[in-house]
Coordinates of C-alpha atoms in Angstrom, one line a residue:
X1 CA -40.0 -146.0 87.5
X2 CA -36.6 -147.7 87.7
X3 CA -38.1 -150.8 86.1
X4 CA -39.3 -148.6 83.2
X5 CA -35.9 -147.3 82.5
X6 CA -34.4 -150.8 83.0
X7 CA -36.8 -152.2 80.5
X8 CA -36.1 -149.3 78.1
X9 CA -32.4 -149.8 78.4
X10 CA -32.8 -153.6 77.8
X11 CA -34.9 -152.9 74.7
X12 CA -32.3 -150.4 73.4
X13 CA -29.5 -152.9 74.1
X14 CA -31.4 -155.7 72.3
X15 CA -32.2 -153.4 69.4
X16 CA -28.6 -152.2 69.2
X17 CA -27.5 -155.9 69.1
X18 CA -29.9 -156.7 66.3
X19 CA -28.6 -153.7 64.1
X20 CA -26.1 -154.3 61.5
X21 CA -22.8 -152.4 61.3
X22 CA -24.1 -150.0 58.6
X23 CA -27.2 -149.1 60.7
X24 CA -25.0 -148.4 63.7
X25 CA -22.7 -146.1 61.7
X26 CA -25.7 -144.2 60.3
X27 CA -27.2 -143.8 63.8
X28 CA -23.9 -142.5 65.2
X29 CA -23.6 -140.0 62.4
X30 CA -27.1 -138.7 63.0
X31 CA -26.4 -138.3 66.7
X32 CA -23.2 -136.4 66.0
X33 CA -25.0 -134.0 63.6
X34 CA -27.8 -133.4 66.1
X35 CA -25.3 -132.7 68.9
X36 CA -23.3 -130.4 66.6
X37 CA -26.4 -128.5 65.6
X38 CA -27.4 -128.0 69.2
X39 CA -24.0 -126.7 70.1
X40 CA -23.9 -124.3 67.1
X41 CA -27.4 -123.1 68.0
X42 CA -26.2 -122.3 71.6
X43 CA -23.1 -120.5 70.3
X44 CA -25.0 -118.4 67.8
X45 CA -27.6 -117.4 70.5
X46 CA -24.8 -116.6 72.9
X47 CA -23.0 -114.2 70.4
X48 CA -23.5 -110.5 71.3
X49 CA -25.9 -108.5 69.2
X50 CA -24.1 -106.1 66.9
X51 CA -25.6 -102.7 65.9
X52 CA -25.3 -101.4 62.3
X53 CA -23.6 -98.1 61.8
X54 CA -25.3 -97.7 58.3
X55 CA -28.3 -99.8 57.6
X56 CA -27.6 -100.0 53.9
X57 CA -24.9 -102.3 52.6
X58 CA -21.7 -100.8 51.2
X59 CA -20.8 -102.2 47.8
X60 CA -17.8 -100.1 46.9
X61 CA -14.7 -101.7 48.3
X62 CA -12.7 -98.4 48.3
X63 CA -15.4 -96.6 50.3
X64 CA -15.6 -99.6 52.7
X65 CA -11.8 -99.6 53.3
X66 CA -11.9 -95.8 54.0
X67 CA -14.7 -96.3 56.5
X68 CA -13.0 -99.2 58.3
X69 CA -9.7 -97.3 58.5
X70 CA -11.4 -94.3 60.0
X71 CA -13.3 -96.4 62.6
X72 CA -10.0 -98.2 63.3
X73 CA -8.4 -94.9 64.2
X74 CA -11.1 -94.5 66.9
X75 CA -10.1 -98.0 68.4
X76 CA -13.5 -99.4 67.7
X77 CA -14.1 -103.1 67.2
X78 CA -15.8 -103.4 63.8
X79 CA -17.3 -106.3 62.0
X80 CA -18.6 -106.5 58.4
X81 CA -21.4 -108.8 57.3
X82 CA -21.1 -110.8 54.1
X83 CA -23.6 -108.3 52.5
X84 CA -21.3 -105.3 53.4
X85 CA -23.1 -103.9 56.5
X86 CA -20.7 -102.3 59.0
X87 CA -21.6 -103.2 62.6
X88 CA -20.3 -102.1 66.0
X89 CA -20.8 -103.3 69.6
X90 CA -23.6 -101.0 70.9
X91 CA -25.9 -98.2 69.9
X92 CA -23.9 -95.4 71.6
X93 CA -20.8 -96.3 69.6
X94 CA -22.8 -96.6 66.4
X95 CA -24.3 -93.1 67.0
X96 CA -20.9 -91.6 67.6
X97 CA -19.4 -93.3 64.6
X98 CA -22.3 -92.0 62.4
X99 CA -21.4 -88.5 63.5
X100 CA -17.7 -89.0 62.6
X101 CA -18.6 -90.4 59.2
X102 CA -21.0 -87.6 58.4
X103 CA -18.6 -85.0 59.6
X104 CA -15.7 -86.3 57.5
X105 CA -17.9 -86.9 54.4
X106 CA -17.5 -90.6 54.4
X107 CA -21.2 -91.5 53.8
X108 CA -21.3 -93.4 50.5
X109 CA -23.0 -91.6 47.6
X110 CA -26.7 -92.4 47.3
X111 CA -27.1 -93.4 51.0
X112 CA -29.7 -91.4 52.9
X113 CA -28.2 -90.3 56.2
X114 CA -31.7 -89.9 57.8
X115 CA -32.6 -93.6 57.5
X116 CA -30.2 -94.5 60.3
X117 CA -32.4 -92.9 62.9
X118 CA -35.9 -94.1 62.1
X119 CA -37.5 -96.8 60.1
X120 CA -40.4 -96.4 57.7
X121 CA -43.9 -97.5 58.6
X122 CA -47.1 -97.7 56.6
X123 CA -49.2 -95.5 58.9
X124 CA -46.8 -92.6 59.3
X125 CA -48.3 -89.0 58.8
X126 CA -46.7 -85.8 57.4
X127 CA -46.5 -84.4 61.0
X128 CA -44.7 -87.5 62.1
X129 CA -42.4 -87.1 59.2
X130 CA -41.6 -83.5 60.1
X131 CA -41.1 -84.5 63.7
X132 CA -38.7 -87.3 62.7
X133 CA -36.9 -85.0 60.4
X134 CA -36.4 -82.4 63.1
X135 CA -35.4 -85.0 65.6
X136 CA -32.9 -86.6 63.2
X137 CA -31.4 -83.1 62.5
X138 CA -31.2 -82.3 66.2
X139 CA -29.5 -85.6 66.9
X140 CA -27.1 -85.2 64.0
X141 CA -26.1 -81.7 65.1
X142 CA -25.6 -82.9 68.7
X143 CA -23.4 -85.7 67.5
X144 CA -21.4 -83.4 65.3
X145 CA -20.7 -81.0 68.2
X146 CA -20.0 -83.8 70.6
X147 CA -17.5 -85.3 68.2
X148 CA -15.3 -82.2 68.6
X149 CA -12.3 -82.9 70.8
X150 CA -12.8 -79.9 73.1
X151 CA -16.5 -80.8 73.9
X152 CA -17.2 -83.3 76.7
X153 CA -21.0 -83.0 76.4
X154 CA -23.6 -80.8 74.6
X155 CA -27.3 -80.1 74.7
X156 CA -28.9 -78.7 71.5
X157 CA -32.4 -77.2 71.4
X158 CA -33.8 -76.0 68.1
X159 CA -37.2 -74.2 67.7
X160 CA -39.0 -74.4 64.4
X161 CA -42.0 -72.0 64.6
X162 CA -45.2 -72.8 62.9
X163 CA -45.4 -71.5 59.3
X164 CA -47.5 -68.3 59.1
X165 CA -49.4 -67.0 56.1
X166 CA -47.6 -63.7 55.9
X167 CA -43.8 -63.4 56.1
X168 CA -44.1 -60.4 58.4
X169 CA -45.8 -62.6 61.0
X170 CA -43.3 -65.4 60.6
X171 CA -41.2 -66.0 63.7
X172 CA -37.5 -66.9 63.0
X173 CA -35.9 -70.2 63.7
X174 CA -33.8 -70.2 66.9
X175 CA -31.3 -72.5 68.5
X176 CA -29.6 -72.7 71.9
X177 CA -26.5 -74.8 72.6
X178 CA -25.1 -75.7 76.0
X179 CA -21.5 -76.9 75.9
X180 CA -19.6 -78.7 78.6
X181 CA -15.9 -78.3 77.7
X182 CA -13.3 -81.0 78.5
X183 CA -10.8 -80.3 81.2
X184 CA -7.9 -78.3 79.8
X185 CA -9.7 -77.2 76.7
X186 CA -9.5 -73.6 75.4
X187 CA -12.8 -73.6 73.6
X188 CA -14.3 -71.0 76.0
X189 CA -11.6 -68.5 75.1
X190 CA -11.0 -69.6 71.5
X191 CA -13.2 -67.5 69.2
X192 CA -12.5 -69.5 66.1
X193 CA -13.9 -72.7 67.6
X194 CA -17.0 -70.9 68.8
X195 CA -17.5 -69.4 65.3
X196 CA -17.1 -72.9 63.8
X197 CA -19.9 -74.3 66.0
X198 CA -22.1 -71.3 65.1
X199 CA -21.5 -71.8 61.4
X200 CA -22.2 -75.5 61.7
X201 CA -25.6 -74.6 63.2
X202 CA -26.2 -71.9 60.6
X203 CA -25.5 -74.1 57.6
X204 CA -27.2 -77.2 59.0
X205 CA -30.6 -75.5 59.7
X206 CA -32.3 -73.6 57.0
X207 CA -33.2 -70.0 57.8
X208 CA -31.2 -69.9 61.0
X209 CA -29.5 -66.5 61.4
X210 CA -26.5 -65.8 63.6
X211 CA -28.5 -63.4 65.8
X212 CA -30.8 -66.2 66.8
X213 CA -28.1 -68.6 68.0
X214 CA -27.1 -68.6 71.6
X215 CA -24.1 -70.8 72.7
X216 CA -23.3 -71.0 76.4
X217 CA -21.1 -73.1 78.6
X218 CA -22.2 -75.2 81.5
X219 CA -22.0 -72.1 83.8
X220 CA -24.3 -70.0 81.6
X221 CA -21.7 -67.7 80.2
X222 CA -22.6 -66.8 76.6
X223 CA -19.7 -67.7 74.3
X224 CA -20.9 -66.3 70.9
X225 CA -21.2 -62.7 72.1
X226 CA -18.5 -61.6 69.7
X227 CA -19.3 -57.9 70.1
X228 CA -18.6 -58.2 73.8
X229 CA -15.4 -60.1 73.1
X230 CA -13.7 -57.1 71.4
X231 CA -11.6 -56.4 74.4
X232 CA -10.5 -60.1 74.6
X233 CA -9.7 -60.0 70.8
X234 CA -7.6 -56.9 71.4
X235 CA -5.7 -58.6 74.2
X236 CA -5.1 -61.6 72.0
X237 CA -3.9 -59.4 69.2
X238 CA -1.5 -57.6 71.7
X239 CA -0.3 -61.0 72.9
X240 CA 0.4 -62.1 69.4
X241 CA 2.2 -58.9 68.6
X242 CA 4.4 -59.1 71.7
X243 CA 5.1 -62.7 70.8
X244 CA 6.2 -61.6 67.3
X245 CA 8.5 -59.0 68.9
X246 CA 10.0 -61.5 71.2
X247 CA 10.7 -63.8 68.3
X248 CA 12.5 -61.0 66.5
X249 CA 14.5 -60.1 69.6
X250 CA 15.5 -63.8 70.0
X251 CA 16.6 -64.0 66.4
X252 CA 18.7 -60.9 66.6
X253 CA 20.1 -61.8 70.0
X254 CA 21.2 -65.3 68.8
X255 CA 22.8 -64.0 65.6
X256 CA 24.8 -61.2 67.3
X257 CA 25.7 -63.3 70.4
X258 CA 26.9 -66.2 68.2
X259 CA 29.1 -63.8 66.2
X260 CA 30.6 -62.2 69.2
X261 CA 31.3 -65.5 71.0
X262 CA 33.2 -66.7 68.0
X263 CA 35.4 -63.6 68.2
X264 CA 35.8 -63.2 72.0
X265 CA 34.8 -66.8 73.1
X266 CA 31.7 -67.7 75.0
X267 CA 33.3 -67.2 78.4
X268 CA 33.9 -63.5 77.8
X269 CA 30.6 -62.7 76.1
X270 CA 28.0 -64.3 78.3
X271 CA 24.9 -62.2 77.7
X272 CA 23.4 -59.7 75.3
X273 CA 20.3 -57.6 75.9
X274 CA 18.2 -56.3 73.0
X275 CA 14.9 -54.4 73.0
X276 CA 12.9 -53.8 69.9
X277 CA 10.1 -51.2 69.9
X278 CA 7.7 -51.7 67.0
X279 CA 4.7 -49.8 65.7
X280 CA 2.1 -52.5 64.9
X281 CA -0.5 -50.2 63.7
X282 CA -1.6 -50.2 60.1
X283 CA -1.3 -46.8 58.4
X284 CA -2.4 -45.4 55.0
X285 CA -0.5 -42.3 53.9
X286 CA -1.6 -40.0 51.0
X287 CA 1.3 -37.7 49.9
X288 CA 1.3 -35.0 47.2
X289 CA 4.8 -33.9 46.1
X290 CA 6.0 -31.1 43.8
X291 CA 9.4 -31.1 42.2
X292 CA 11.1 -29.1 39.4
X293 CA 11.5 -30.0 35.8
X294 CA 14.8 -31.4 34.6
X295 CA 15.8 -29.8 31.3
X296 CA 19.3 -31.2 31.2
X297 CA 20.5 -34.1 33.2
X298 CA 23.8 -34.2 35.0
X299 CA 26.8 -35.1 32.8
X300 CA 28.3 -38.4 34.1
X301 CA 31.9 -38.1 35.3
X302 CA 31.8 -34.4 36.1
X303 CA 32.8 -33.5 39.7
X304 CA 30.0 -30.9 39.8
X305 CA 26.3 -30.9 39.0
X306 CA 25.7 -29.3 35.6
X307 CA 22.0 -30.3 35.4
X308 CA 19.4 -27.6 34.5
X309 CA 16.3 -27.5 36.5
X310 CA 13.2 -25.3 36.2
X311 CA 10.7 -24.7 38.9
X312 CA 7.8 -24.5 36.5
X313 CA 7.0 -24.2 32.8
X314 CA 4.5 -21.8 31.1
X315 CA 1.4 -23.5 29.9
X316 CA -0.5 -20.4 28.7
X317 CA 0.0 -16.6 28.7
X318 CA -2.3 -13.7 27.8
X319 CA -1.2 -10.0 27.6
X320 CA -3.7 -7.1 27.4
X321 CA -2.7 -3.5 27.0
X322 CA -4.9 -0.4 27.5
X323 CA -3.9 3.2 26.4
X324 CA -6.0 6.2 27.3
X325 CA -5.4 9.8 26.3
X326 CA -7.6 12.9 27.1
X327 CA -11.2 12.7 28.0
X328 CA -12.5 11.6 24.7
X329 CA -16.1 11.1 24.0
X330 CA -18.0 8.8 26.3
X331 CA -21.6 8.3 25.2
X332 CA -23.9 8.2 28.1
X333 CA -27.0 6.9 26.4
X334 CA -30.5 8.3 26.7
X335 CA -31.4 10.8 29.4
X336 CA -32.1 9.3 32.7
X337 CA -30.3 6.0 31.9
X338 CA -27.1 4.9 33.5
X339 CA -24.3 5.0 31.0
X340 CA -22.0 2.1 30.1
X341 CA -18.8 3.9 30.9
X342 CA -16.6 1.9 33.3
X343 CA -16.2 3.5 36.7
X344 CA -12.5 3.9 36.2
X345 CA -13.0 6.0 33.1
X346 CA -16.0 7.8 34.6
X347 CA -13.8 9.0 37.5
X348 CA -11.4 10.4 35.0
X349 CA -14.0 12.5 33.1
X350 CA -13.2 16.1 32.7
X351 CA -9.5 15.3 33.3
X352 CA -6.7 15.6 30.8
X353 CA -3.8 13.3 30.7
X354 CA -2.5 10.0 29.3
X355 CA -2.5 6.5 30.8
X356 CA -1.1 3.2 29.6
X357 CA -2.1 -0.1 31.3
X358 CA -0.7 -3.6 30.6
X359 CA -2.1 -6.8 32.1
X360 CA -0.3 -10.1 31.8
X361 CA -1.9 -13.4 32.7
X362 CA 0.4 -16.4 32.8
X363 CA -0.4 -20.0 33.8
X364 CA 2.6 -22.0 35.0
X365 CA 2.7 -25.9 35.4
X366 CA 4.8 -27.6 38.1
X367 CA 5.7 -31.3 38.4
X368 CA 3.5 -33.0 40.9
X369 CA 2.9 -36.6 42.0
X370 CA 0.4 -38.1 44.4
X371 CA 1.6 -41.1 46.4
X372 CA -0.7 -43.4 48.3
X373 CA 1.1 -46.0 50.4
X374 CA 0.1 -48.4 53.2
X375 CA 2.7 -48.9 55.9
X376 CA 2.9 -52.3 57.6
X377 CA 4.2 -52.7 61.1
X378 CA 7.7 -51.3 61.3
X379 CA 10.5 -51.0 63.8
X380 CA 10.5 -47.8 65.8
X381 CA 13.6 -48.2 67.9
X382 CA 16.3 -50.9 68.6
X383 CA 18.5 -50.8 71.7
X384 CA 21.3 -53.3 72.2
X385 CA 23.7 -53.6 75.2
X386 CA 26.4 -56.2 75.6
X387 CA 29.2 -56.7 78.2
X388 CA 32.5 -58.1 77.0
X389 CA 34.9 -59.1 79.8
X390 CA 38.6 -58.6 79.5
X391 CA 41.3 -61.2 79.6
X392 CA 43.1 -62.6 82.6
X393 CA 46.7 -63.7 82.4
X394 CA 49.0 -65.4 84.9
X395 CA 52.2 -63.7 86.0
X396 CA 55.4 -65.7 85.7
X397 CA 58.8 -65.4 87.4
X398 CA 62.3 -65.5 85.8
X399 CA 62.2 -69.3 85.7
X400 CA 58.9 -69.4 83.9
X401 CA 56.9 -70.6 86.9
X402 CA 53.6 -69.0 88.0
X403 CA 54.0 -66.4 90.7
X404 CA 52.4 -67.7 94.0
X405 CA 51.1 -65.1 96.4
X406 CA 51.1 -65.2 100.2
X407 CA 47.6 -66.6 100.4
X408 CA 48.6 -69.6 98.2
X409 CA 46.9 -68.3 95.1
X410 CA 48.3 -67.6 91.6
X411 CA 48.8 -63.9 90.8
X412 CA 47.0 -62.7 87.7
X413 CA 46.7 -59.5 85.8
X414 CA 43.6 -58.2 84.0
X415 CA 43.8 -57.0 80.4
X416 CA 40.7 -54.8 79.6
X417 CA 39.0 -54.5 76.3
X418 CA 40.7 -51.9 74.1
X419 CA 38.9 -48.9 72.9
X420 CA 39.5 -49.8 69.3
X421 CA 38.0 -53.3 69.8
X422 CA 35.0 -51.7 71.6
X423 CA 34.4 -49.4 68.6
X424 CA 34.7 -52.2 66.1
X425 CA 32.3 -54.4 68.1
X426 CA 29.7 -51.5 68.2
X427 CA 30.1 -51.2 64.4
X428 CA 29.5 -54.9 64.0
X429 CA 26.3 -54.8 66.1
X430 CA 25.1 -51.7 64.3
X431 CA 25.4 -53.4 60.9
X432 CA 23.7 -56.5 62.2
X433 CA 20.6 -54.7 63.4
X434 CA 20.4 -52.1 60.6
X435 CA 21.3 -49.2 62.8
X436 CA 19.5 -45.9 62.1
X437 CA 20.2 -42.8 64.1
X438 CA 17.0 -41.2 62.7
X439 CA 14.8 -43.6 64.7
X440 CA 16.9 -43.3 67.8
X441 CA 18.7 -46.7 67.8
X442 CA 21.2 -47.3 70.6
X443 CA 24.1 -49.7 70.7
X444 CA 26.4 -49.8 73.8
X445 CA 29.3 -52.1 74.4
X446 CA 30.5 -52.3 78.0
X447 CA 33.7 -53.7 79.5
X448 CA 32.7 -54.6 83.0
X449 CA 34.9 -57.0 84.9
X450 CA 33.1 -60.2 85.7
X451 CA 33.5 -61.8 89.1
X452 CA 35.6 -65.0 88.6
X453 CA 36.5 -65.8 92.2
X454 CA 35.0 -69.3 92.2
X455 CA 36.5 -69.9 88.7
X456 CA 40.0 -68.8 89.9
X457 CA 39.7 -71.0 93.1
X458 CA 38.9 -74.0 91.0
X459 CA 41.7 -73.2 88.6
X460 CA 44.2 -72.7 91.4
X461 CA 43.1 -76.0 93.0
X462 CA 43.5 -77.8 89.7
X463 CA 47.0 -76.3 89.2
X464 CA 48.2 -77.2 92.7
X465 CA 46.7 -80.7 92.4
X466 CA 48.5 -81.1 89.1
X467 CA 51.7 -79.8 90.6
X468 CA 51.4 -82.2 93.6
X469 CA 50.7 -85.0 91.2
X470 CA 53.9 -84.1 89.2
X471 CA 55.9 -84.1 92.4
X472 CA 54.5 -87.4 93.5
X473 CA 55.3 -88.9 90.1
X474 CA 58.8 -87.6 90.1
X475 CA 59.5 -89.0 93.6
X476 CA 58.0 -92.3 92.7
X477 CA 60.1 -92.5 89.5
X478 CA 63.2 -91.5 91.4
X479 CA 62.6 -94.2 93.9
X480 CA 62.0 -96.7 91.1
X481 CA 65.2 -95.7 89.3
X482 CA 67.2 -96.1 92.5
X483 CA 65.7 -99.5 93.2
X484 CA 66.4 -100.5 89.6
X485 CA 70.0 -99.2 89.9
X486 CA 70.5 -101.1 93.2
X487 CA 69.1 -104.3 91.6
X488 CA 71.5 -103.9 88.7
X489 CA 74.5 -103.3 91.0
X490 CA 73.4 -106.3 93.1
X491 CA 73.1 -108.5 90.0
X492 CA 76.5 -107.4 88.7
X493 CA 78.1 -108.1 92.0
X494 CA 76.4 -111.5 92.2
X495 CA 77.5 -112.4 88.7
X496 CA 81.1 -111.3 89.5
X497 CA 81.1 -113.5 92.6
X498 CA 79.6 -116.4 90.8
X499 CA 82.2 -116.0 88.0
X500 CA 85.1 -115.9 90.4
X501 CA 83.7 -119.0 92.2
X502 CA 83.3 -120.8 89.0
X503 CA 86.9 -119.9 87.9
X504 CA 88.1 -121.1 91.3
X505 CA 86.3 -124.4 90.9
X506 CA 87.6 -124.7 87.4
X507 CA 91.1 -124.0 88.5
X508 CA 90.8 -126.5 91.3
X509 CA 89.3 -129.1 88.9
X510 CA 92.2 -128.4 86.5
X511 CA 94.7 -128.8 89.2
X512 CA 93.2 -132.1 90.3
X513 CA 93.1 -133.3 86.8
X514 CA 96.7 -132.4 86.3
X515 CA 97.5 -134.2 89.5
X516 CA 95.6 -137.3 88.4
X517 CA 97.2 -137.2 84.9
X518 CA 100.6 -136.8 86.4
X519 CA 100.0 -139.6 88.9
X520 CA 98.7 -141.9 86.1
X521 CA 101.7 -141.0 83.9
X522 CA 104.1 -141.9 86.7
X523 CA 102.2 -145.1 87.4
X524 CA 102.4 -146.1 83.8
X525 CA 106.1 -145.3 83.7
X526 CA 106.6 -147.5 86.7
X527 CA 104.6 -150.3 85.1
X528 CA 101.8 -150.2 87.6
X529 CA 98.3 -151.3 86.7
X530 CA 96.2 -148.2 87.2
X531 CA 92.4 -148.7 87.5
X532 CA 90.1 -145.8 86.7
X533 CA 86.9 -145.4 88.5
X534 CA 83.5 -145.5 86.7
X535 CA 82.8 -141.8 87.6
X536 CA 86.2 -140.7 86.2
X537 CA 85.7 -142.7 83.1
X538 CA 82.2 -141.2 82.5
X539 CA 83.6 -137.8 83.0
X540 CA 86.4 -138.3 80.5
X541 CA 83.9 -139.6 78.0
X542 CA 81.7 -136.6 78.4
X543 CA 84.6 -134.2 78.0
X544 CA 85.7 -136.1 74.9
X545 CA 82.2 -136.0 73.4
X546 CA 81.9 -132.3 74.2
X547 CA 85.2 -131.6 72.6
X548 CA 84.1 -133.5 69.5
X549 CA 80.7 -131.8 69.3
X550 CA 82.4 -128.4 69.6
X551 CA 84.8 -129.2 66.8
X552 CA 82.0 -130.5 64.5
X553 CA 79.4 -127.8 65.4
X554 CA 81.1 -124.7 66.6
X555 CA 78.0 -122.4 66.1
X556 CA 75.8 -124.5 68.3
X557 CA 78.4 -124.7 71.0
X558 CA 78.8 -120.9 70.9
X559 CA 75.0 -120.5 71.2
X560 CA 74.9 -122.9 74.1
X561 CA 77.6 -121.0 75.9
X562 CA 75.8 -117.7 75.4
X563 CA 72.6 -119.2 76.8
X564 CA 74.4 -120.3 79.9
X565 CA 76.0 -116.9 80.4
X566 CA 72.6 -115.2 80.1
X567 CA 71.0 -117.6 82.5
X568 CA 73.7 -116.9 85.0

């Protein structure tokens, strides 16, 4: 076997040696292309299979952008094929995204949503079509409900009864839904969310009535029993009403407390209590009122009321008058027949006398109006109580210093709230809440002294600490002043001693110079040859130069002397 490979290698080497450079280049290119194709084949086969969200391609760029943005909000990795088909990683994600797109009406126009569940076959029957339709509808409704944030899992069962010949024998469509809520969700107590799920089922399934829908949680508790939830709804209504009352109390309390704290400071007005009683019931009142007619209105500017009022006006009036004298002749009619004489006249037969009767019928009209009004929730009673502390003031002695008591505390006096200020504060609060004595409102302002023991302790400690600090600073400054004064005195004494020493040296040098000059003068008079030392000659030259410079530049010489004096 090794000889075979050796011979094969020798033949390939000989063949490679016989090829020209052009043939070698073509062979190398063919090998590179083959290797690249194999590598690309392996890479493509290793690429994970993507699942289409919608089988039909999306041609509209705007619709495609909206779908991609919505899927991006769900943090889903999405790819789009060159033909416009949106793909995701797995089938579960694709199913969930279909539910999201259908719920938010992002399915492109003309795209059949049912084709994403089943594919068409040549041998499919009508029964299979109905089964696929029902299965697709069930899956879609399940995905819709599962897409709700409050639902962790859901199980939907829909029963489509067989179609009967007569409508009276037809059984209704029914649906049952079992919901597993997410932890912390309020879907079990929230009636609006349950009604939303029930309406979703009702509008998604033709012929489904609310009475044939049962929605339960994972414990078996029926959630869409709205008639049995009347007590819960009433409690929720009471809770909302109490929350509204608390909001009103907070609003009034903040407004009044802010106003009082600006007047008396926040330290004196620390709390305010307000209670509002409200009638949250809805009332309809039908009222009928009668009031007089105004013939003449009141004249403006008069101090009295000169208007003319009438209780009623005459609409119609009838007057009848009857006069009777003697018995007269009253025909009785045929024998045995009851006559037509009125009983009143019949009783007066065989009597002699006179009678006059007048009957007056008058119809009066009065002013009336009928009022129908519907009263919204209104405030029944408002009670406010607030405590305003008085003012504390330090006591001072004749020198203007605070009075310190035996227990090492500052003596204070309490100034209570005056009665006039208390009445004004009550009036301010009454106007702020719309005070009405008819409904029994109550406003009370107290002046109860607040315990400020701890505050006074801190204030006294701060005062004594500040006093001690002032004493320490005064002592330190006094010592510093004494030290500075001693340094100045020492400096003056030192300068004076230095000045005297310098004057003494100058006097001694002057005397020595005078002695030398006198000795030299005497020697010159005697004709002696006087030799001056080098040091003496240098000194004389320096003095001569200094004298010349002082004569030529007096200002510089004066500045130099001042500098020497300051340094010394």
